[in-house]
Amino acid sequence: MTQAAVKAIHKSVENLNKPEGQQEKNFPADPYGFPFNQTEVQEYKIIGYSNSQEAPEIYQIDFRPANDIKTGPRITVEINIKTKEAIRVFMQADA
């Protein structure tokens, strides 16, 4: 599951380097008006996860760059845990 989620983050970074018309929708997405700021592929570590009763098979897994020692925005991968398919990747500000 983690590998599929990290691949989705890498896909989002790679999509940002493509012309706008060639970028795949939802990789990255922007549901909260917080721009995706990752510009290079790197290692990521899980900092949390959650799901809801309405859609128990959909998890939101939160990541940060592995070498990032400061707090800041988190990268969230929304993924179906039954199919291991990433739905979207986006960034959220930490409270």
Short mmCIF file of N, CA and C in Angstrom, two decimals:
data_model
loop_
_atom_site.label_atom_id
_atom_site.label_comp_id
_atom_site.label_asym_id
_atom_site.label_seq_id
_atom_site.Cartn_x
_atom_site.Cartn_y
_atom_site.Cartn_z
N MET A 1 0.82 -1.19 0.00
CA MET A 1 0.00 0.00 0.00
C MET A 1 0.87 1.26 0.00
N THR A 2 1.88 1.25 0.86
CA THR A 2 2.77 2.41 0.96
C THR A 2 3.49 2.65 -0.37
N GLN A 3 3.95 1.58 -1.00
CA GLN A 3 4.65 1.73 -2.28
C GLN A 3 3.74 2.34 -3.34
N ALA A 4 2.49 1.92 -3.38
CA ALA A 4 1.54 2.47 -4.36
C ALA A 4 1.28 3.94 -4.08
N ALA A 5 1.21 4.31 -2.80
CA ALA A 5 0.98 5.71 -2.43
C ALA A 5 2.19 6.57 -2.81
N VAL A 6 3.39 6.08 -2.55
CA VAL A 6 4.59 6.86 -2.89
C VAL A 6 4.72 6.99 -4.41
N LYS A 7 4.37 5.94 -5.15
CA LYS A 7 4.39 6.03 -6.62
C LYS A 7 3.43 7.12 -7.10
N ALA A 8 2.29 7.28 -6.42
CA ALA A 8 1.33 8.32 -6.78
C ALA A 8 1.92 9.72 -6.54
N ILE A 9 2.70 9.86 -5.46
CA ILE A 9 3.37 11.14 -5.20
C ILE A 9 4.38 11.41 -6.32
N HIS A 10 5.17 10.41 -6.65
CA HIS A 10 6.17 10.57 -7.72
C HIS A 10 5.48 10.92 -9.04
N LYS A 11 4.35 10.30 -9.30
CA LYS A 11 3.57 10.59 -10.52
C LYS A 11 3.14 12.06 -10.54
N SER A 12 2.75 12.57 -9.38
CA SER A 12 2.33 13.97 -9.27
C SER A 12 3.47 14.92 -9.55
N VAL A 13 4.65 14.61 -9.00
CA VAL A 13 5.83 15.44 -9.25
C VAL A 13 6.16 15.44 -10.74
N GLU A 14 6.14 14.26 -11.34
CA GLU A 14 6.44 14.14 -12.77
C GLU A 14 5.41 14.88 -13.63
N ASN A 15 4.14 14.82 -13.22
CA ASN A 15 3.09 15.52 -13.97
C ASN A 15 3.30 17.03 -13.98
N LEU A 16 3.83 17.57 -12.90
CA LEU A 16 4.06 19.02 -12.85
C LEU A 16 5.09 19.47 -13.87
N ASN A 17 5.95 18.54 -14.29
CA ASN A 17 6.97 18.86 -15.28
C ASN A 17 6.46 18.72 -16.71
N LYS A 18 5.24 18.25 -16.88
CA LYS A 18 4.64 18.10 -18.22
C LYS A 18 3.87 19.36 -18.57
N PRO A 19 3.65 19.61 -19.86
CA PRO A 19 2.78 20.73 -20.24
C PRO A 19 1.38 20.53 -19.65
N GLU A 20 0.71 21.63 -19.36
CA GLU A 20 -0.57 21.57 -18.65
C GLU A 20 -1.59 20.64 -19.32
N GLY A 21 -1.67 20.60 -20.61
CA GLY A 21 -2.63 19.76 -21.31
C GLY A 21 -2.31 18.28 -21.23
N GLN A 22 -1.09 17.92 -20.82
CA GLN A 22 -0.68 16.53 -20.75
C GLN A 22 -0.66 15.98 -19.32
N GLN A 23 -0.99 16.81 -18.36
CA GLN A 23 -0.98 16.38 -16.96
C GLN A 23 -2.21 15.53 -16.66
N GLU A 24 -2.01 14.47 -15.89
CA GLU A 24 -3.11 13.60 -15.50
C GLU A 24 -3.89 14.24 -14.36
N LYS A 25 -5.19 14.26 -14.49
CA LYS A 25 -6.07 14.86 -13.48
C LYS A 25 -5.88 14.16 -12.13
N ASN A 26 -5.93 14.90 -11.08
CA ASN A 26 -5.82 14.43 -9.69
C ASN A 26 -4.40 14.06 -9.26
N PHE A 27 -3.43 14.24 -10.13
CA PHE A 27 -2.04 13.94 -9.78
C PHE A 27 -1.15 15.10 -10.17
N PRO A 28 -1.11 16.18 -9.43
CA PRO A 28 -1.76 16.42 -8.16
C PRO A 28 -3.12 17.12 -8.32
N ALA A 29 -3.92 17.01 -7.27
CA ALA A 29 -5.20 17.72 -7.19
C ALA A 29 -5.01 18.92 -6.27
N ASP A 30 -6.02 19.75 -6.17
CA ASP A 30 -5.94 20.94 -5.30
C ASP A 30 -7.29 21.20 -4.63
N PRO A 31 -7.79 20.24 -3.81
CA PRO A 31 -9.12 20.41 -3.22
C PRO A 31 -9.22 21.50 -2.16
N TYR A 32 -8.10 21.89 -1.57
CA TYR A 32 -8.13 22.87 -0.49
C TYR A 32 -7.45 24.19 -0.85
N GLY A 33 -7.16 24.40 -2.11
CA GLY A 33 -6.53 25.64 -2.53
C GLY A 33 -5.10 25.76 -2.05
N PHE A 34 -4.44 24.63 -1.85
CA PHE A 34 -3.06 24.62 -1.38
C PHE A 34 -2.22 23.99 -2.49
N PRO A 35 -1.38 24.77 -3.15
CA PRO A 35 -0.64 24.25 -4.31
C PRO A 35 0.35 23.15 -3.93
N PHE A 36 0.50 22.22 -4.82
CA PHE A 36 1.46 21.12 -4.67
C PHE A 36 2.84 21.70 -4.91
N ASN A 37 3.73 21.62 -3.93
CA ASN A 37 5.02 22.31 -4.05
C ASN A 37 6.22 21.38 -4.20
N GLN A 38 5.99 20.12 -4.44
CA GLN A 38 7.09 19.18 -4.63
C GLN A 38 7.60 19.30 -6.06
N THR A 39 8.88 19.55 -6.21
CA THR A 39 9.44 19.74 -7.56
C THR A 39 10.40 18.63 -7.97
N GLU A 40 10.74 17.75 -7.04
CA GLU A 40 11.63 16.64 -7.39
C GLU A 40 11.21 15.39 -6.63
N VAL A 41 11.46 14.25 -7.25
CA VAL A 41 11.15 12.96 -6.64
C VAL A 41 12.15 12.73 -5.52
N GLN A 42 11.65 12.31 -4.36
CA GLN A 42 12.50 12.02 -3.22
C GLN A 42 11.87 10.94 -2.35
N GLU A 43 12.50 10.61 -1.25
CA GLU A 43 11.94 9.63 -0.31
C GLU A 43 10.92 10.32 0.58
N TYR A 44 9.88 9.57 0.94
CA TYR A 44 8.83 10.11 1.79
C TYR A 44 8.58 9.17 2.96
N LYS A 45 8.13 9.74 4.07
CA LYS A 45 7.78 8.93 5.24
C LYS A 45 6.33 9.21 5.62
N ILE A 46 5.67 8.19 6.12
CA ILE A 46 4.27 8.32 6.56
C ILE A 46 4.24 9.07 7.89
N ILE A 47 3.33 10.04 7.98
CA ILE A 47 3.17 10.75 9.25
C ILE A 47 1.78 10.55 9.83
N GLY A 48 0.90 9.85 9.10
CA GLY A 48 -0.43 9.57 9.63
C GLY A 48 -1.34 9.03 8.55
N TYR A 49 -2.51 8.59 8.97
CA TYR A 49 -3.51 8.11 8.01
C TYR A 49 -4.88 8.19 8.66
N SER A 50 -5.91 8.15 7.82
CA SER A 50 -7.29 8.18 8.32
C SER A 50 -8.21 7.60 7.25
N ASN A 51 -9.42 7.28 7.69
CA ASN A 51 -10.49 6.88 6.78
C ASN A 51 -11.81 7.29 7.42
N SER A 52 -12.91 7.03 6.73
CA SER A 52 -14.21 7.44 7.27
C SER A 52 -15.18 6.26 7.23
N GLN A 53 -16.23 6.34 8.01
CA GLN A 53 -17.24 5.29 8.01
C GLN A 53 -18.02 5.26 6.71
N GLU A 54 -18.14 6.42 6.05
CA GLU A 54 -18.88 6.49 4.80
C GLU A 54 -18.19 5.72 3.67
N ALA A 55 -16.86 5.71 3.68
CA ALA A 55 -16.08 5.02 2.65
C ALA A 55 -14.90 4.33 3.33
N PRO A 56 -15.14 3.23 4.04
CA PRO A 56 -14.07 2.61 4.83
C PRO A 56 -12.91 2.05 4.02
N GLU A 57 -13.10 1.81 2.73
CA GLU A 57 -12.02 1.28 1.90
C GLU A 57 -11.11 2.38 1.35
N ILE A 58 -11.50 3.64 1.53
CA ILE A 58 -10.70 4.78 1.06
C ILE A 58 -9.92 5.35 2.24
N TYR A 59 -8.61 5.31 2.14
CA TYR A 59 -7.74 5.86 3.19
C TYR A 59 -7.06 7.11 2.67
N GLN A 60 -6.80 8.03 3.57
CA GLN A 60 -5.94 9.18 3.29
C GLN A 60 -4.66 8.95 4.08
N ILE A 61 -3.56 8.78 3.34
CA ILE A 61 -2.27 8.55 3.97
C ILE A 61 -1.44 9.82 3.82
N ASP A 62 -0.96 10.34 4.94
CA ASP A 62 -0.21 11.59 4.94
C ASP A 62 1.29 11.32 4.98
N PHE A 63 2.03 12.07 4.16
CA PHE A 63 3.48 11.92 4.03
C PHE A 63 4.18 13.25 4.18
N ARG A 64 5.46 13.16 4.48
CA ARG A 64 6.40 14.29 4.42
C ARG A 64 7.67 13.76 3.79
N PRO A 65 8.45 14.64 3.16
CA PRO A 65 9.76 14.20 2.68
C PRO A 65 10.57 13.63 3.84
N ALA A 66 11.25 12.51 3.62
CA ALA A 66 11.99 11.82 4.69
C ALA A 66 13.09 12.68 5.29
N ASN A 67 13.68 13.57 4.49
CA ASN A 67 14.77 14.40 5.00
C ASN A 67 14.30 15.75 5.52
N ASP A 68 13.00 15.97 5.59
CA ASP A 68 12.46 17.25 6.04
C ASP A 68 12.30 17.23 7.55
N ILE A 69 13.10 18.01 8.26
CA ILE A 69 13.04 18.01 9.72
C ILE A 69 12.09 19.06 10.28
N LYS A 70 11.67 19.99 9.47
CA LYS A 70 10.75 21.02 9.96
C LYS A 70 9.31 20.62 9.66
N THR A 71 8.39 21.19 10.40
CA THR A 71 6.98 20.94 10.11
C THR A 71 6.56 21.82 8.95
N GLY A 72 5.53 21.43 8.30
CA GLY A 72 5.05 22.18 7.15
C GLY A 72 3.89 21.43 6.52
N PRO A 73 3.57 21.75 5.30
CA PRO A 73 2.44 21.09 4.66
C PRO A 73 2.70 19.60 4.49
N ARG A 74 1.61 18.86 4.52
CA ARG A 74 1.73 17.42 4.33
C ARG A 74 1.17 17.03 2.97
N ILE A 75 1.69 15.96 2.43
CA ILE A 75 1.23 15.42 1.16
C ILE A 75 0.26 14.30 1.50
N THR A 76 -0.94 14.37 0.97
CA THR A 76 -1.94 13.36 1.25
C THR A 76 -2.23 12.57 -0.02
N VAL A 77 -2.21 11.25 0.13
CA VAL A 77 -2.57 10.35 -0.96
C VAL A 77 -3.87 9.68 -0.56
N GLU A 78 -4.89 9.88 -1.37
CA GLU A 78 -6.16 9.20 -1.16
C GLU A 78 -6.11 7.92 -1.98
N ILE A 79 -6.29 6.77 -1.32
CA ILE A 79 -6.07 5.49 -1.98
C ILE A 79 -7.12 4.47 -1.55
N ASN A 80 -7.52 3.63 -2.48
CA ASN A 80 -8.44 2.54 -2.20
C ASN A 80 -7.60 1.37 -1.70
N ILE A 81 -7.81 0.96 -0.46
CA ILE A 81 -6.95 -0.08 0.11
C ILE A 81 -7.29 -1.47 -0.43
N LYS A 82 -8.47 -1.64 -0.99
CA LYS A 82 -8.81 -2.94 -1.57
C LYS A 82 -8.14 -3.14 -2.92
N THR A 83 -8.13 -2.10 -3.75
CA THR A 83 -7.56 -2.22 -5.09
C THR A 83 -6.12 -1.70 -5.16
N LYS A 84 -5.65 -1.04 -4.10
CA LYS A 84 -4.33 -0.40 -4.05
C LYS A 84 -4.18 0.65 -5.16
N GLU A 85 -5.28 1.27 -5.53
CA GLU A 85 -5.26 2.29 -6.58
C GLU A 85 -5.37 3.68 -5.96
N ALA A 86 -4.41 4.53 -6.30
CA ALA A 86 -4.44 5.91 -5.82
C ALA A 86 -5.53 6.67 -6.55
N ILE A 87 -6.28 7.47 -5.82
CA ILE A 87 -7.38 8.26 -6.38
C ILE A 87 -6.91 9.67 -6.69
N ARG A 88 -6.18 10.26 -5.74
CA ARG A 88 -5.64 11.60 -5.96
C ARG A 88 -4.55 11.88 -4.94
N VAL A 89 -3.75 12.90 -5.25
CA VAL A 89 -2.66 13.36 -4.38
C VAL A 89 -2.83 14.86 -4.22
N PHE A 90 -2.72 15.35 -2.99
CA PHE A 90 -2.85 16.78 -2.76
C PHE A 90 -2.08 17.17 -1.52
N MET A 91 -1.94 18.47 -1.32
CA MET A 91 -1.24 18.98 -0.14
C MET A 91 -2.23 19.67 0.78
N GLN A 92 -1.93 19.59 2.08
CA GLN A 92 -2.74 20.25 3.10
C GLN A 92 -1.81 20.96 4.08
N ALA A 93 -2.26 22.07 4.56
CA ALA A 93 -1.50 22.79 5.57
C ALA A 93 -1.70 22.09 6.91
N ASP A 94 -0.64 22.01 7.72
CA ASP A 94 -0.78 21.47 9.06
C ASP A 94 -1.33 22.56 9.96
N ALA A 95 -2.17 22.14 10.87
CA ALA A 95 -2.79 23.10 11.79
C ALA A 95 -1.85 23.48 12.90
#
